[in-house]
C-alpha atoms as a printed R data frame, in Angstrom:
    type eleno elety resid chain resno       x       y       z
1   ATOM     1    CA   UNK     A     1 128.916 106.303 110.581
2   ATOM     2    CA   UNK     A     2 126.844 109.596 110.077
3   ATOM     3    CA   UNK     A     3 128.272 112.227 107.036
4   ATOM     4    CA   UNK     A     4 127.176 115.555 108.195
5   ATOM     5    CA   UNK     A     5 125.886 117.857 105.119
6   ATOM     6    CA   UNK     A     6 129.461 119.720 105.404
7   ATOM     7    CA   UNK     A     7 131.228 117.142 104.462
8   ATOM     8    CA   UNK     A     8 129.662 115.356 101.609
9   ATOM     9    CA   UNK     A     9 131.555 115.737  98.029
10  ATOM    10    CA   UNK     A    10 130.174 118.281  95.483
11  ATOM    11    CA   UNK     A    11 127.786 116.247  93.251
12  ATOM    12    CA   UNK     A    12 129.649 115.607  90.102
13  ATOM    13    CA   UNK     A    13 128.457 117.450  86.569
14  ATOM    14    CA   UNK     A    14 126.628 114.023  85.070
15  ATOM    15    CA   UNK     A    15 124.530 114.318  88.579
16  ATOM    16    CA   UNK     A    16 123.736 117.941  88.324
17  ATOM    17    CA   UNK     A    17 122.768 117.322  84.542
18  ATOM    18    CA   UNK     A    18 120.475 114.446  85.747
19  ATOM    19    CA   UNK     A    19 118.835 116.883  88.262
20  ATOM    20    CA   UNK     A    20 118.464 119.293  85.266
21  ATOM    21    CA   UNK     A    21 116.354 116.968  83.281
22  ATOM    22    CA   UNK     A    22 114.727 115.279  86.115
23  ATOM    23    CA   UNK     A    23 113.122 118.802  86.766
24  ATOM    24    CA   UNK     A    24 112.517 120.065  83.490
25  ATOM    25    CA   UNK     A    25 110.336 116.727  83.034
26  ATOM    26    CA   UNK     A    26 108.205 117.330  86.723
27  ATOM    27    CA   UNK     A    27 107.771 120.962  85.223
28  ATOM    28    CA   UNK     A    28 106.260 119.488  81.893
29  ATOM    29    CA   UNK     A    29 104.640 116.760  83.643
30  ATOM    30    CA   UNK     A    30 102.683 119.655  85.844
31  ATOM    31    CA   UNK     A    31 102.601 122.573  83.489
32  ATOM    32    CA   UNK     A    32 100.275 119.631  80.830
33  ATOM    33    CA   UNK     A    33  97.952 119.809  84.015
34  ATOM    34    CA   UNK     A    34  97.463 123.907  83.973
35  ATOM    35    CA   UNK     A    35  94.738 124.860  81.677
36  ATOM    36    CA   UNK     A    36  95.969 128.061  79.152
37  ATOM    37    CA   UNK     A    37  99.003 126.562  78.778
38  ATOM    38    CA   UNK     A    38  97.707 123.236  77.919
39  ATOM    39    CA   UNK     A    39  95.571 124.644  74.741
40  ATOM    40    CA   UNK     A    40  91.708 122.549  74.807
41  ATOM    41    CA   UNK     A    41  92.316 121.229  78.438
42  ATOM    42    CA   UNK     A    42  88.694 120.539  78.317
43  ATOM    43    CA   UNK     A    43  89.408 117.341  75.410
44  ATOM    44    CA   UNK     A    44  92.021 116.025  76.867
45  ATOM    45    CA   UNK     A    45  92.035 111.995  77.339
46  ATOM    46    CA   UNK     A    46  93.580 109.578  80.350
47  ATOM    47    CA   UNK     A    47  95.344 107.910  76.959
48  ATOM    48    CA   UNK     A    48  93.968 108.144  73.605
49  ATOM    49    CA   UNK     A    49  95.158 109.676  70.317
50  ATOM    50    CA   UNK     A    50  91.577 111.256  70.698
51  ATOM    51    CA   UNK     A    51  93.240 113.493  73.090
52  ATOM    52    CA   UNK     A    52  92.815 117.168  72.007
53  ATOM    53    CA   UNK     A    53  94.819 118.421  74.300
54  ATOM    54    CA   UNK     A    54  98.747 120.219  73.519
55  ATOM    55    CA   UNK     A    55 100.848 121.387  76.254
56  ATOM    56    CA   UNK     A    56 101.752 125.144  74.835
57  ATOM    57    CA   UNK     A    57  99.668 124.576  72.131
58  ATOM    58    CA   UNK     A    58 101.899 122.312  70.179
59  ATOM    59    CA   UNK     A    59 103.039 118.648  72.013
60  ATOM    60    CA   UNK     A    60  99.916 116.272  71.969
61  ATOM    61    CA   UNK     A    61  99.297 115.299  75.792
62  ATOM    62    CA   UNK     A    62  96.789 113.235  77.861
63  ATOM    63    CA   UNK     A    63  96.717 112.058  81.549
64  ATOM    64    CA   UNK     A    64  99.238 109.721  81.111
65  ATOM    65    CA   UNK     A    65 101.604 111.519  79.135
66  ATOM    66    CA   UNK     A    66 101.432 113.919  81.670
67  ATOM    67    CA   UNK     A    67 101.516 110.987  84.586
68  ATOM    68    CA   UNK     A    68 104.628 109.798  82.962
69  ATOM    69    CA   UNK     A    69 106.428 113.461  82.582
70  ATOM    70    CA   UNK     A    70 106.275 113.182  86.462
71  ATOM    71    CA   UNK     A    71 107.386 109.484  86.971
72  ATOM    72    CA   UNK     A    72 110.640 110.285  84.830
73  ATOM    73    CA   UNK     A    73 111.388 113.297  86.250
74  ATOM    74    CA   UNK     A    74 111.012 111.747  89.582
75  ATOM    75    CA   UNK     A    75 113.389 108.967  88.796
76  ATOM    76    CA   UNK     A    76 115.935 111.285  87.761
77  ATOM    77    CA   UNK     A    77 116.015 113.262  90.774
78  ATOM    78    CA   UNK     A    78 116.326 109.836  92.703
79  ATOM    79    CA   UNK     A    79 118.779 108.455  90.882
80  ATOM    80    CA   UNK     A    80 120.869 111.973  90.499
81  ATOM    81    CA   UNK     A    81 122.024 110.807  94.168
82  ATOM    82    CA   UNK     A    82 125.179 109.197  92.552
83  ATOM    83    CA   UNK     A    83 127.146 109.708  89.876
84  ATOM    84    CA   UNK     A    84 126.787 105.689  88.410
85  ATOM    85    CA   UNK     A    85 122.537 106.270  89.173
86  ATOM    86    CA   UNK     A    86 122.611 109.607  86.963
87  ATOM    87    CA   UNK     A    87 125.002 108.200  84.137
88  ATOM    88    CA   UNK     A    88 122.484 105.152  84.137
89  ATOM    89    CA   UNK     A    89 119.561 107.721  84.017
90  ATOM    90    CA   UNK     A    90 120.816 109.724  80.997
91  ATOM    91    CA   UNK     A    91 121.968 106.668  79.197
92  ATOM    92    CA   UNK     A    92 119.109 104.293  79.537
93  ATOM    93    CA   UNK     A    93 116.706 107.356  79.625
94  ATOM    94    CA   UNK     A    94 117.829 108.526  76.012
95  ATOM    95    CA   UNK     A    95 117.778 104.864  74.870
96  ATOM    96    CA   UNK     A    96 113.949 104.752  75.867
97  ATOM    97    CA   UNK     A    97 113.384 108.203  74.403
98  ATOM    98    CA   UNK     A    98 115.057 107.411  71.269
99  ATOM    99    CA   UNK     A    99 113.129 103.881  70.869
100 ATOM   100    CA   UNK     A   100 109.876 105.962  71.570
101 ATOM   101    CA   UNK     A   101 111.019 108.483  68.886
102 ATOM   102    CA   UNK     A   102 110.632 105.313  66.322
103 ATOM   103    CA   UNK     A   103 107.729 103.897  67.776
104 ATOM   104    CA   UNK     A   104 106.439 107.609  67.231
105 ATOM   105    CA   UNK     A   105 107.479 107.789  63.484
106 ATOM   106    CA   UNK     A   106 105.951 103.890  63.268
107 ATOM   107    CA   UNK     A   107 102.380 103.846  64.289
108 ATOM   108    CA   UNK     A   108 100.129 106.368  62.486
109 ATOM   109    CA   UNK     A   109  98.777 109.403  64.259
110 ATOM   110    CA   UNK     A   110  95.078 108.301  64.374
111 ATOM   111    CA   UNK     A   111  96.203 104.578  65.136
112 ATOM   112    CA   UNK     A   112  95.399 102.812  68.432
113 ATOM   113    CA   UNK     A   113  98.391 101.977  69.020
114 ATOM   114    CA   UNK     A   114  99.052 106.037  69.306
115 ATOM   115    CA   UNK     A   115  97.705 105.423  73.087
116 ATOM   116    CA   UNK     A   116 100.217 108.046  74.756
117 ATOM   117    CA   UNK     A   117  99.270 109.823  72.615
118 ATOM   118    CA   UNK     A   118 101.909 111.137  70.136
119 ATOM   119    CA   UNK     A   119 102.434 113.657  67.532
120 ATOM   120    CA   UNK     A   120 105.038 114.842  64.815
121 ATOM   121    CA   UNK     A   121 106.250 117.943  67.293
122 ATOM   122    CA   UNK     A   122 106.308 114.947  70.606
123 ATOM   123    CA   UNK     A   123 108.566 112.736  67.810
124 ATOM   124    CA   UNK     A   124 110.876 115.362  67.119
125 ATOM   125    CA   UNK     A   125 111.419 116.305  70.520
126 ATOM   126    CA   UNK     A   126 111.788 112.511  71.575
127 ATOM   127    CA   UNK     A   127 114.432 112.305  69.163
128 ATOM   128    CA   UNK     A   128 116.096 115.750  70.552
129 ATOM   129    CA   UNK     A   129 115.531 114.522  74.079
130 ATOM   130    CA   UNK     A   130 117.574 110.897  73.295
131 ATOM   131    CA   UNK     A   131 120.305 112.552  71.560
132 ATOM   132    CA   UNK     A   132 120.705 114.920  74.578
133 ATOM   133    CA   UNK     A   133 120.696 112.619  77.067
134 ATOM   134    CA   UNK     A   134 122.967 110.212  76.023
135 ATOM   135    CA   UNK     A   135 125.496 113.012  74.642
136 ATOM   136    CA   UNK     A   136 124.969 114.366  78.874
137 ATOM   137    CA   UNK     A   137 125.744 110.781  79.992
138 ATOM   138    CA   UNK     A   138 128.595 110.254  77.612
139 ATOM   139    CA   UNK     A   139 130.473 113.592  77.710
140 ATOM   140    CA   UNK     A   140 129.855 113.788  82.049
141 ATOM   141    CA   UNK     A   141 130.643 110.130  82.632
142 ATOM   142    CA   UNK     A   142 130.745 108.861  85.772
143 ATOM   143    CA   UNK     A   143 133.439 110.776  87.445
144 ATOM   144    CA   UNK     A   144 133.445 112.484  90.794
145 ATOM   145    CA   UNK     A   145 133.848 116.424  90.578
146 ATOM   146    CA   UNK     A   146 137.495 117.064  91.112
147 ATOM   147    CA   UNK     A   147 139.296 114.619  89.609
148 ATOM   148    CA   UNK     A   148 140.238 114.681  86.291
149 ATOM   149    CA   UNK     A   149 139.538 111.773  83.405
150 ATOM   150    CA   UNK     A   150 142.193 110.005  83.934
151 ATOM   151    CA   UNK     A   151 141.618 109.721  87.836
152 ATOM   152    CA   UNK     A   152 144.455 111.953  89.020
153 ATOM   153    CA   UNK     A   153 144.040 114.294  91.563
154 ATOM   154    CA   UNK     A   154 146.105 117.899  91.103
């Protein structure tokens, strides 16, 4: 059975938030690619705290920070297609940012370990982005647009 683009449901508000995020993170994932808005493009490392590099002159980036901007926004997008794949996407996606927020605060700036790389203004916002995500996922839920939380239709 073929659904024609008429008649598929409205996407429901946790899969319109995970399509929010999913493209804020490609945009970050490029604009850490643009020189001028990535401040000393010219130092920037494939994954090293020796990376010199800050998208907007503030977030400490490198080729695979970047690399993995894309892959999560990517992954949102894909799994904004239902309302279960989104809620999973927000949930799990704040867990991971919220673990990386203490990995962040863990290793020291100038440690190997710092191979994303990492600094105090990419912690913060880890810890911003977590918090948001799961509130998204927990406040949208699952549920299909146009039905209430309960389940009942009007």
């Amino acid at each position: 059975m073929t659904t024609h683009p008429s008649h598929r449901a409205a996407a429901a508000p946790v899969q319109r938030a995970a399509q929010l995020v999913g493209v804020v993170f490609l945009l970050v994932g490029v604009l850490g690619f643009i020189p001028g808005i990535t401040t000393d493009y010219g130092s920037m490392e494939i994954a090293s705290h020796d990376s010199g590099a800050e998208l907007l002159g503030l977030f400490q980036i490198s080729v695979l920070h970047n690399l993995v901007h894309l892959v999560y926004g990517l992954i949102g997008l894909a799994l904004a297609g239902t309302a279960a794949g989104a809620h999973s996407y927000l949930l799990v996606g704040g867990a991971v940012y919220l673990v990386l927020w203490v990995y962040g605060l863990s290793v020291g700036h100038d440690s190997d370990a710092n191979f994303v790389p990492l600094n105090t203004a990419d912690d913060w916002l880890h810890f911003a982005l977590g918090v948001t995500m799961i509130a998204l996922a927990l406040a949208l839920g699952r549920r299909p647009s146009g039905t209430s939380r309960t389940g009942a239709e009007r």
